[in-house]
Short mmCIF file of N, CA and C and ligand atoms in Angstrom, two decimals:
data_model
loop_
_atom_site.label_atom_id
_atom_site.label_comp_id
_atom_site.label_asym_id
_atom_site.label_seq_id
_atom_site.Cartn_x
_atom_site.Cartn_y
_atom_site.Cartn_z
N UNK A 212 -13.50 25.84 3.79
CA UNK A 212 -13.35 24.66 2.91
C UNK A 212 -12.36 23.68 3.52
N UNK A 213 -12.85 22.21 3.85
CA UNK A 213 -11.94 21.43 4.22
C UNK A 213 -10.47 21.23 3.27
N UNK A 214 -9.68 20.56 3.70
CA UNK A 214 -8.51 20.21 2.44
C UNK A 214 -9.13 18.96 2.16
N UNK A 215 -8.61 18.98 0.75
CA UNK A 215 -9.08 17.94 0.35
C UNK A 215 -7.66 17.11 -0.20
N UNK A 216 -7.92 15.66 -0.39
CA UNK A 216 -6.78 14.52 -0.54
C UNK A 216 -7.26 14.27 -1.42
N UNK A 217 -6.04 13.89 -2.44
CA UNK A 217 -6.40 13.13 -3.52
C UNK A 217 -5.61 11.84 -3.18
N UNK A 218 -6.79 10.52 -3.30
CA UNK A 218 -6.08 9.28 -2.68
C UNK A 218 -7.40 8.06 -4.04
N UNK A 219 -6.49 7.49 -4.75
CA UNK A 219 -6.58 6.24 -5.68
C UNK A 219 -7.35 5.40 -5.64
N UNK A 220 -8.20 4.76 -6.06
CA UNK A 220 -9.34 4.06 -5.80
C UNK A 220 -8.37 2.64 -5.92
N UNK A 221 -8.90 1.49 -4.84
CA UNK A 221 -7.96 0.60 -5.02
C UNK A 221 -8.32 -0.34 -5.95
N UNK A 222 -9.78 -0.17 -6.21
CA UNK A 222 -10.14 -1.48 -7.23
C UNK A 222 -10.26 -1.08 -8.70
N UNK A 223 -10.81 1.01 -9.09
CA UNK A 223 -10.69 1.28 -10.48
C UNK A 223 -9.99 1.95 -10.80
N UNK A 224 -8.96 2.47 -9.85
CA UNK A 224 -7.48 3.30 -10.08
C UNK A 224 -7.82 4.87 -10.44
N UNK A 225 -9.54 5.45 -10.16
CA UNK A 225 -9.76 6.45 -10.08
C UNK A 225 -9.38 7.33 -8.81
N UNK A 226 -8.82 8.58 -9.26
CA UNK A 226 -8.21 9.28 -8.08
C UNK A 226 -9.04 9.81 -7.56
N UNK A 227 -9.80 9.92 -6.35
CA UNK A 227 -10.79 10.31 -5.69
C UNK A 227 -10.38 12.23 -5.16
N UNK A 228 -10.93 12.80 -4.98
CA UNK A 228 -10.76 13.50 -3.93
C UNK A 228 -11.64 13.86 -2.70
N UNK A 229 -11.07 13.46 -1.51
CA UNK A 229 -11.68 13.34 -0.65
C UNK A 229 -11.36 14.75 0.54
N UNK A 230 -12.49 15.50 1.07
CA UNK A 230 -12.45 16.21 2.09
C UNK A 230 -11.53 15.49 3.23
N UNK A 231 -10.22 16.49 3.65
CA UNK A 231 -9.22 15.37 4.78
C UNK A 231 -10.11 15.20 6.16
N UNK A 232 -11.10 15.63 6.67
CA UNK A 232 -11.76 15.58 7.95
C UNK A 232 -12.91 14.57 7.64
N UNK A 233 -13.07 14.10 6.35
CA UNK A 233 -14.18 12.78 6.09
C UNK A 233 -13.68 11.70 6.08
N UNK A 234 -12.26 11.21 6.06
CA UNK A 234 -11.37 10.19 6.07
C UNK A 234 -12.36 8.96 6.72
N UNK A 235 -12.74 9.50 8.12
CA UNK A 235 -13.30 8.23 9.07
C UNK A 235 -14.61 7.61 8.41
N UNK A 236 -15.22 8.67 7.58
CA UNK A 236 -16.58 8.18 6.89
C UNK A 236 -17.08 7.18 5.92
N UNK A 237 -15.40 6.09 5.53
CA UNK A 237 -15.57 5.37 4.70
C UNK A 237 -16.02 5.69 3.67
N UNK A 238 -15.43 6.48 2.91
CA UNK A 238 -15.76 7.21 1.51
C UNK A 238 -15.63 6.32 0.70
N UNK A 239 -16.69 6.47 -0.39
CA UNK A 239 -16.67 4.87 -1.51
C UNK A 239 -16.17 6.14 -3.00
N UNK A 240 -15.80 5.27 -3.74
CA UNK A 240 -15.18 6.14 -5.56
C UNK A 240 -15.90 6.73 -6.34
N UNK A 241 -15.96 7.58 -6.24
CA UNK A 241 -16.94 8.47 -7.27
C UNK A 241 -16.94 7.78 -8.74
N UNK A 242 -15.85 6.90 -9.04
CA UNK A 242 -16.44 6.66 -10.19
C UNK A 242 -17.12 4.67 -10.11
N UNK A 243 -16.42 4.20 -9.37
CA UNK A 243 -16.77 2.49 -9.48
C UNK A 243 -17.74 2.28 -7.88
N UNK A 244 -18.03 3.09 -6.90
CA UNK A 244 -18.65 3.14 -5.63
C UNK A 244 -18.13 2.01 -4.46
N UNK A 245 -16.80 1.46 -4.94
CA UNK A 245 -15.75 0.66 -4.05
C UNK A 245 -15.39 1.54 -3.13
N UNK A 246 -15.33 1.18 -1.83
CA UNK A 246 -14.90 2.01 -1.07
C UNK A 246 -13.33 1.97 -0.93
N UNK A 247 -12.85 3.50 -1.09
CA UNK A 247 -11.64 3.88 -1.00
C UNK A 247 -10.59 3.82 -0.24
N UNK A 248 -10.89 3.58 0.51
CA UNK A 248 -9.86 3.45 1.85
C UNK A 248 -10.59 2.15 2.79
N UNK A 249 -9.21 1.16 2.79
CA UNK A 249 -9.58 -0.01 3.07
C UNK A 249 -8.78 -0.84 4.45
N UNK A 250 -9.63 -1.42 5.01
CA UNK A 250 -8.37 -1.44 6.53
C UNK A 250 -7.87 -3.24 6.11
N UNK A 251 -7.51 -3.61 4.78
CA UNK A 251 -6.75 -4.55 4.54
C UNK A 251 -5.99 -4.87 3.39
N UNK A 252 -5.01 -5.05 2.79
CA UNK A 252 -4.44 -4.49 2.02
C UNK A 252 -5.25 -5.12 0.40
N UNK A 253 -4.56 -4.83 -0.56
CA UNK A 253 -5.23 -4.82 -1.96
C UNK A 253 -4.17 -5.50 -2.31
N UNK A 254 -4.49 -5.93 -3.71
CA UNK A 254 -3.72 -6.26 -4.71
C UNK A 254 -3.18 -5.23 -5.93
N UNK A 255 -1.80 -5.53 -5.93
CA UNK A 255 -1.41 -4.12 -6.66
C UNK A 255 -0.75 -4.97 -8.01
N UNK A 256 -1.41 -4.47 -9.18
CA UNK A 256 -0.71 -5.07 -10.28
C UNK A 256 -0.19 -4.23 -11.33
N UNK A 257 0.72 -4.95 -11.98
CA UNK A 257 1.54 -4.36 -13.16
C UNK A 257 0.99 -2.52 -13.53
N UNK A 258 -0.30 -3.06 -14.09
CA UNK A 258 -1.16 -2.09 -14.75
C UNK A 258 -1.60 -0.95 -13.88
N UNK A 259 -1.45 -1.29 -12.49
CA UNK A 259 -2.34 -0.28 -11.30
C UNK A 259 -1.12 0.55 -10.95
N UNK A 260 0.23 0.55 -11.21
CA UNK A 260 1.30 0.79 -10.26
C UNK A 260 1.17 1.90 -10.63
N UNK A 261 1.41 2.92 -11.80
CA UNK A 261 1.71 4.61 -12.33
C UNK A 261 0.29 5.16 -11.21
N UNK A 262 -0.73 4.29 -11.25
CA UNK A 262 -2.02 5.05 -10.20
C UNK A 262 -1.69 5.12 -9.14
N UNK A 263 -1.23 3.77 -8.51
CA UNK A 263 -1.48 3.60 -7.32
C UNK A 263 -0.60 4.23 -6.18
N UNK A 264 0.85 4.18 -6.95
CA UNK A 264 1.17 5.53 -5.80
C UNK A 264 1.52 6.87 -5.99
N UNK A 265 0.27 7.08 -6.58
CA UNK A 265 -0.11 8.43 -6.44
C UNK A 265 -0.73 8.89 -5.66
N UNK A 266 -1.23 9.89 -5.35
CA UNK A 266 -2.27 10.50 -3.74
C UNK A 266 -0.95 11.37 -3.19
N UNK A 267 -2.04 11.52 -1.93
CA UNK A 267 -1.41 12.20 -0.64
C UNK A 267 -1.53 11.51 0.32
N UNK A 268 -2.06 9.73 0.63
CA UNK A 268 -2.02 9.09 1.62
C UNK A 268 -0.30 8.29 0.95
N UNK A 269 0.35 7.74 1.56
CA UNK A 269 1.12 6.82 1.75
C UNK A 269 1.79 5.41 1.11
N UNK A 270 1.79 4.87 0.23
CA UNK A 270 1.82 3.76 -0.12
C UNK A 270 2.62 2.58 0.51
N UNK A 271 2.02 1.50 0.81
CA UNK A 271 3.43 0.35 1.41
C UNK A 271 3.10 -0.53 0.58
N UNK A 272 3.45 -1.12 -0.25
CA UNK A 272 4.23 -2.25 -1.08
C UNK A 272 4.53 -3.85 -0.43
N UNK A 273 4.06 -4.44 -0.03
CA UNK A 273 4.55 -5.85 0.31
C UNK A 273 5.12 -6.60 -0.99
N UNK A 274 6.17 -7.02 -1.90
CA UNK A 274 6.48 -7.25 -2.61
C UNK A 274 6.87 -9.17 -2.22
N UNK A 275 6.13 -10.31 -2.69
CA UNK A 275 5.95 -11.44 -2.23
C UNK A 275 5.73 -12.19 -3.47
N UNK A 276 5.91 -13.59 -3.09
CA UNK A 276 5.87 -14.70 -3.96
C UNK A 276 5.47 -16.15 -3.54
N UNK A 277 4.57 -16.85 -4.13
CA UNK A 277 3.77 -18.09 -3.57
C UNK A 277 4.57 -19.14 -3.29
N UNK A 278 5.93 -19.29 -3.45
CA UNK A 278 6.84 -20.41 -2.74
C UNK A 278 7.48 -19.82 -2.01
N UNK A 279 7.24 -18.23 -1.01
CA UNK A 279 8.29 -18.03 -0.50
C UNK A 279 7.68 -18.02 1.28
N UNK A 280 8.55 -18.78 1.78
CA UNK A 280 7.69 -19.20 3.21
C UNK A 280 7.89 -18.01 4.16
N UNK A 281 8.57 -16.93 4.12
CA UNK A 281 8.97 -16.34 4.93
C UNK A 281 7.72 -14.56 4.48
N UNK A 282 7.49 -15.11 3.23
CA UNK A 282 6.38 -14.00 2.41
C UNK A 282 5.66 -14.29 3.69
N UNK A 283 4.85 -15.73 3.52
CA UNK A 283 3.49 -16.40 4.08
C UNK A 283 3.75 -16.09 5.31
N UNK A 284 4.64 -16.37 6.18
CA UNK A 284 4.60 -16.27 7.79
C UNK A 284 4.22 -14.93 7.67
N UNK A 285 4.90 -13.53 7.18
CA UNK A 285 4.19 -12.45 7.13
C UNK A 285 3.44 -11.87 6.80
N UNK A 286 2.47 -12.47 5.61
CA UNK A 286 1.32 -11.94 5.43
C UNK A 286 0.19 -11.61 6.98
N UNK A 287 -0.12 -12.20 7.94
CA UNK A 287 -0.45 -12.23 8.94
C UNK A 287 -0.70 -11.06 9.38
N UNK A 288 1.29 -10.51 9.56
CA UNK A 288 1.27 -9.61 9.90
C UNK A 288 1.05 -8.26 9.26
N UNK A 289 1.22 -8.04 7.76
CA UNK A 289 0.76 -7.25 6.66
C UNK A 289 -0.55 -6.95 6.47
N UNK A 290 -1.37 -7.54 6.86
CA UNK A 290 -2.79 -7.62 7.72
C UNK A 290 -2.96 -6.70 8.64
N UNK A 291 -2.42 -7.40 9.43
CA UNK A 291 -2.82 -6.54 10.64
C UNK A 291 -2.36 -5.35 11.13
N UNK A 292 -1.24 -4.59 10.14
CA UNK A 292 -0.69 -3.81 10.17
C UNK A 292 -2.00 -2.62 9.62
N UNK A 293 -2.12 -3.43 8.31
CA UNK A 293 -3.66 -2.33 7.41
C UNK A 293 -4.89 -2.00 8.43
N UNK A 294 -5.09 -3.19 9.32
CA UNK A 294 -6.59 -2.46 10.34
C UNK A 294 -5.78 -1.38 10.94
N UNK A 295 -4.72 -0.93 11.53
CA UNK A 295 -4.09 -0.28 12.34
C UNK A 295 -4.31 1.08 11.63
N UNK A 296 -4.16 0.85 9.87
CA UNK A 296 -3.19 2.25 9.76
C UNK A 296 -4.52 2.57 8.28
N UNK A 297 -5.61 2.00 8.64
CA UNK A 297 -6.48 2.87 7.72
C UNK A 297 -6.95 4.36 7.56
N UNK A 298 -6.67 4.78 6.57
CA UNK A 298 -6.60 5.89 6.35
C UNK A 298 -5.16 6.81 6.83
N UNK A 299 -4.55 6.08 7.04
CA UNK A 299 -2.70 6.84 7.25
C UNK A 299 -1.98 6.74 6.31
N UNK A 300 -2.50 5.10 5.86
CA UNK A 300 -1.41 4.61 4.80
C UNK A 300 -1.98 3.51 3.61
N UNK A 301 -1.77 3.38 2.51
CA UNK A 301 -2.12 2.32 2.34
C UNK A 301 -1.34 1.21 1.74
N UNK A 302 -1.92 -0.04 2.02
CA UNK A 302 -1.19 -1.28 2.08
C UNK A 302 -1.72 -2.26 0.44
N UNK A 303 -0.61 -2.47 -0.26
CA UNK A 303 -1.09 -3.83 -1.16
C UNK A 303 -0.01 -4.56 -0.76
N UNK A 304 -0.54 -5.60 -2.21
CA UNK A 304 0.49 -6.70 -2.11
C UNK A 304 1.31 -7.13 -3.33
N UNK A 305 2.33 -7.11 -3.99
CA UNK A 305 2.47 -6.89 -5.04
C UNK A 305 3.29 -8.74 -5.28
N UNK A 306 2.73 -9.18 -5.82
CA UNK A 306 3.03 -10.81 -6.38
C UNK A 306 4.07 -10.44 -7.58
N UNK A 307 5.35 -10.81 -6.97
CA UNK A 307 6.55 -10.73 -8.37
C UNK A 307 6.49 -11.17 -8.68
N UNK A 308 6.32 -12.80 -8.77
CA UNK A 308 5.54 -13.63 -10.22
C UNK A 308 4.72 -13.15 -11.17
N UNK A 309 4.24 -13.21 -10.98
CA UNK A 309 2.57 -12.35 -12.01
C UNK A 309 3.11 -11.39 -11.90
N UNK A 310 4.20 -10.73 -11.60
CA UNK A 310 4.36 -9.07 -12.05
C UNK A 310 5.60 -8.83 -12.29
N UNK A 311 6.56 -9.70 -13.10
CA UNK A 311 8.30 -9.69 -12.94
C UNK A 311 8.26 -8.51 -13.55
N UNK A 312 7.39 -7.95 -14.66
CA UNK A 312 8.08 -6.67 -15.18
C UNK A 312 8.39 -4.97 -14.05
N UNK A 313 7.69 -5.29 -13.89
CA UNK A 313 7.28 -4.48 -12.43
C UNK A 313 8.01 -4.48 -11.16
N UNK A 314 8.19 -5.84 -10.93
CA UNK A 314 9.30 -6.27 -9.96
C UNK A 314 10.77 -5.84 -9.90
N UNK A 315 11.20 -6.32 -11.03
CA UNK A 315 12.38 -5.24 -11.94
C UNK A 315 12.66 -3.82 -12.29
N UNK A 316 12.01 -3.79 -12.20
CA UNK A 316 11.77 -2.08 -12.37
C UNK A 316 11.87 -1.40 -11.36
N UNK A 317 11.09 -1.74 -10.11
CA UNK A 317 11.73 -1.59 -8.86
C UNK A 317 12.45 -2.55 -7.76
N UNK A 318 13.55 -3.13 -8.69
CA UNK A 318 14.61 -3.40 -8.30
C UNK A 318 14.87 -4.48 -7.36
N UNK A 319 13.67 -5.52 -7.70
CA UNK A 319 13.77 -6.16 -5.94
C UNK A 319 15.06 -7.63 -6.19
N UNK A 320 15.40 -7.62 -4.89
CA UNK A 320 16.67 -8.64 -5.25
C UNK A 320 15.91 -9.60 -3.94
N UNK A 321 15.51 -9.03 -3.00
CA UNK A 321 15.26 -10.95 -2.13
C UNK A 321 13.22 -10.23 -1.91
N UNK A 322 12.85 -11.19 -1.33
CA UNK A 322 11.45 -11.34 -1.34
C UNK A 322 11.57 -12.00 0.33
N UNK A 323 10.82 -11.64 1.17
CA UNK A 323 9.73 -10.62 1.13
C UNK A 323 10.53 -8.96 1.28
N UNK A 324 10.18 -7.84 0.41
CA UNK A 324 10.57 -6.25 0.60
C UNK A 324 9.40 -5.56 0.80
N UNK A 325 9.35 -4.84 1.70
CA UNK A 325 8.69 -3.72 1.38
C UNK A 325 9.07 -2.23 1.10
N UNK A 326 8.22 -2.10 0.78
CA UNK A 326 8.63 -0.18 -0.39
C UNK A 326 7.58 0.27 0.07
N UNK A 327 8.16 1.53 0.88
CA UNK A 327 7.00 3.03 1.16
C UNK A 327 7.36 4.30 -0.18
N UNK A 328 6.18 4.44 -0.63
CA UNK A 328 5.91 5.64 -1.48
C UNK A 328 5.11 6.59 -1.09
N UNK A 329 5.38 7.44 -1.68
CA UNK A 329 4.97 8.91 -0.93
C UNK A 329 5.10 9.95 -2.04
N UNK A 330 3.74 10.42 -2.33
CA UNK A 330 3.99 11.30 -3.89
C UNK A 330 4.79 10.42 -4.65
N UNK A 331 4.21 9.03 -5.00
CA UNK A 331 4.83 8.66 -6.52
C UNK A 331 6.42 8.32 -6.02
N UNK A 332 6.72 8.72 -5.25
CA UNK A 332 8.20 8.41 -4.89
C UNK A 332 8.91 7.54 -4.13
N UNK A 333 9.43 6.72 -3.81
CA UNK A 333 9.87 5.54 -2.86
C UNK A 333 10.76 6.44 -2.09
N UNK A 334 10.06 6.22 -0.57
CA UNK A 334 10.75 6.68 -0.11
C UNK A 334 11.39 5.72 1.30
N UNK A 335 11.31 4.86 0.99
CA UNK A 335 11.95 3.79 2.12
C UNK A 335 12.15 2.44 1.52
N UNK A 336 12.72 1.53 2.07
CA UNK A 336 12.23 0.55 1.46
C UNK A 336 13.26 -0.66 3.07
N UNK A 337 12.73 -1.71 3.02
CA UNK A 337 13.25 -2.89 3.86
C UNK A 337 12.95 -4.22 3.67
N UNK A 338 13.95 -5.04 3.50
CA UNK A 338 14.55 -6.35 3.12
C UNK A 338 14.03 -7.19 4.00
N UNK A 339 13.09 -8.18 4.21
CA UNK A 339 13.02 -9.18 5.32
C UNK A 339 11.68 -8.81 6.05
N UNK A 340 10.52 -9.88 6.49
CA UNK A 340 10.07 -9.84 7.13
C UNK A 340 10.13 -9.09 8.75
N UNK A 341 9.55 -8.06 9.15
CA UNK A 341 9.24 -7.65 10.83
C UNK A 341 7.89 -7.91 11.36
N UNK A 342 8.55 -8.24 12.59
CA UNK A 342 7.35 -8.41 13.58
C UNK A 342 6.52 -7.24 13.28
N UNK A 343 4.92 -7.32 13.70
CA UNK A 343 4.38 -6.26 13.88
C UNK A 343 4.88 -5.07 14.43
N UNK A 344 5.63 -5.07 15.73
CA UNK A 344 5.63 -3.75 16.64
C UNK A 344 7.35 -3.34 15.56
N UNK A 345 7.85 -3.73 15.06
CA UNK A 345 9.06 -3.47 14.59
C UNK A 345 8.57 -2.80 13.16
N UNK A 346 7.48 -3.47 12.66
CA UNK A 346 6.88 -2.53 11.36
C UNK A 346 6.21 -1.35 11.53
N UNK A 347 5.55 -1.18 12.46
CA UNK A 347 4.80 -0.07 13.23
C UNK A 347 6.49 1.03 13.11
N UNK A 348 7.43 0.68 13.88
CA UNK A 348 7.76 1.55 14.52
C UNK A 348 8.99 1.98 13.45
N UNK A 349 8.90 1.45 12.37
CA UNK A 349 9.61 1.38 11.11
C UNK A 349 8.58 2.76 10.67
N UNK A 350 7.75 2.19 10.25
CA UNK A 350 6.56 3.03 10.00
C UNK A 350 6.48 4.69 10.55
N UNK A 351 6.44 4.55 11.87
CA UNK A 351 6.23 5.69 12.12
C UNK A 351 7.30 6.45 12.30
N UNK A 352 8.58 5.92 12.02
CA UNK A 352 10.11 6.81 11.77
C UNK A 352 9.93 7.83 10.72
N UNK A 353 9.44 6.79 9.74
CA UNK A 353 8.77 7.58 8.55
C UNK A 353 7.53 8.41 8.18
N UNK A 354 7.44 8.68 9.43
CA UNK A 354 6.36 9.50 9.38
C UNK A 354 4.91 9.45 9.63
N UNK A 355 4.82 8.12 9.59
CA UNK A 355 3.16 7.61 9.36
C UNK A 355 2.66 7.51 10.87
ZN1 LIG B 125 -13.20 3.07 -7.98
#
């Protein structure tokens, strides 16, 4: 019997479980048929957060805001980070405007942050836009 992952559907917040050696097969949600694992990041809102980092893949958090220029220069790279690391990790984007309650809650004081979760748990977090190879290698300190 393969192991199997339990990893969040990004669009109906159903927890999938997926065989870990089918990862590459683009597995779609047993319950909404969105495919589960996505090589660009999602939108993560208020309502999705108790789901979304849950699993056994990874969570990264881009935590951003539509007047903030230093968000925008990095979205780019928040991108291109997700083709890299599909199925390692997964990537949203969490808009603290449209989501101050949420925002607060986990604590954010400047914009752009990102927050790695892992089992429901934050387990990193960093202040300020990085280059790609500096997020990678952020990244893979932590494991990914
Ligand atoms: Zn779904």
């Amino acid at each position: 019997m393969p192991e199997l992952m339990l990893i969040p559907c990004p669009q109906c917040n159903g927890l999938n479980r997926l065989p870990a050696d089918r990862l590459d097969d683009q597995p779609k949600c047993g319950r909404c048929k969105a495919p589960v694992l996505l090589d660009k990041p999602f939108e993560l809102k208020q309502g999705d957060y108790a789901s979304q980092v849950k699993g056994d893949l990874p969570l990264l958090v881009d935590v951003w805001a539509d007047w903030c220029g230093p968000c925008k220069s990095f979205a780019p790279v928040f991108e291109q980070a997700a083709t890299q690391l599909t199925g390692k990790c997964r990537l949203a984007k969490l808009d603290s405007e449209a989501n101050q309650q949420l925002s607060a809650q986990l604590g954010i004081r400047s914009i752009p942050s990102l927050i790695l979760f892992r089992n429901g748990k934050e387990v990193a977090r960093q202040s300020g836009a990085l280059p790609l190879p500096q997020l990678m290698n952020w990244l893979r300190s932590q494991g990914i």
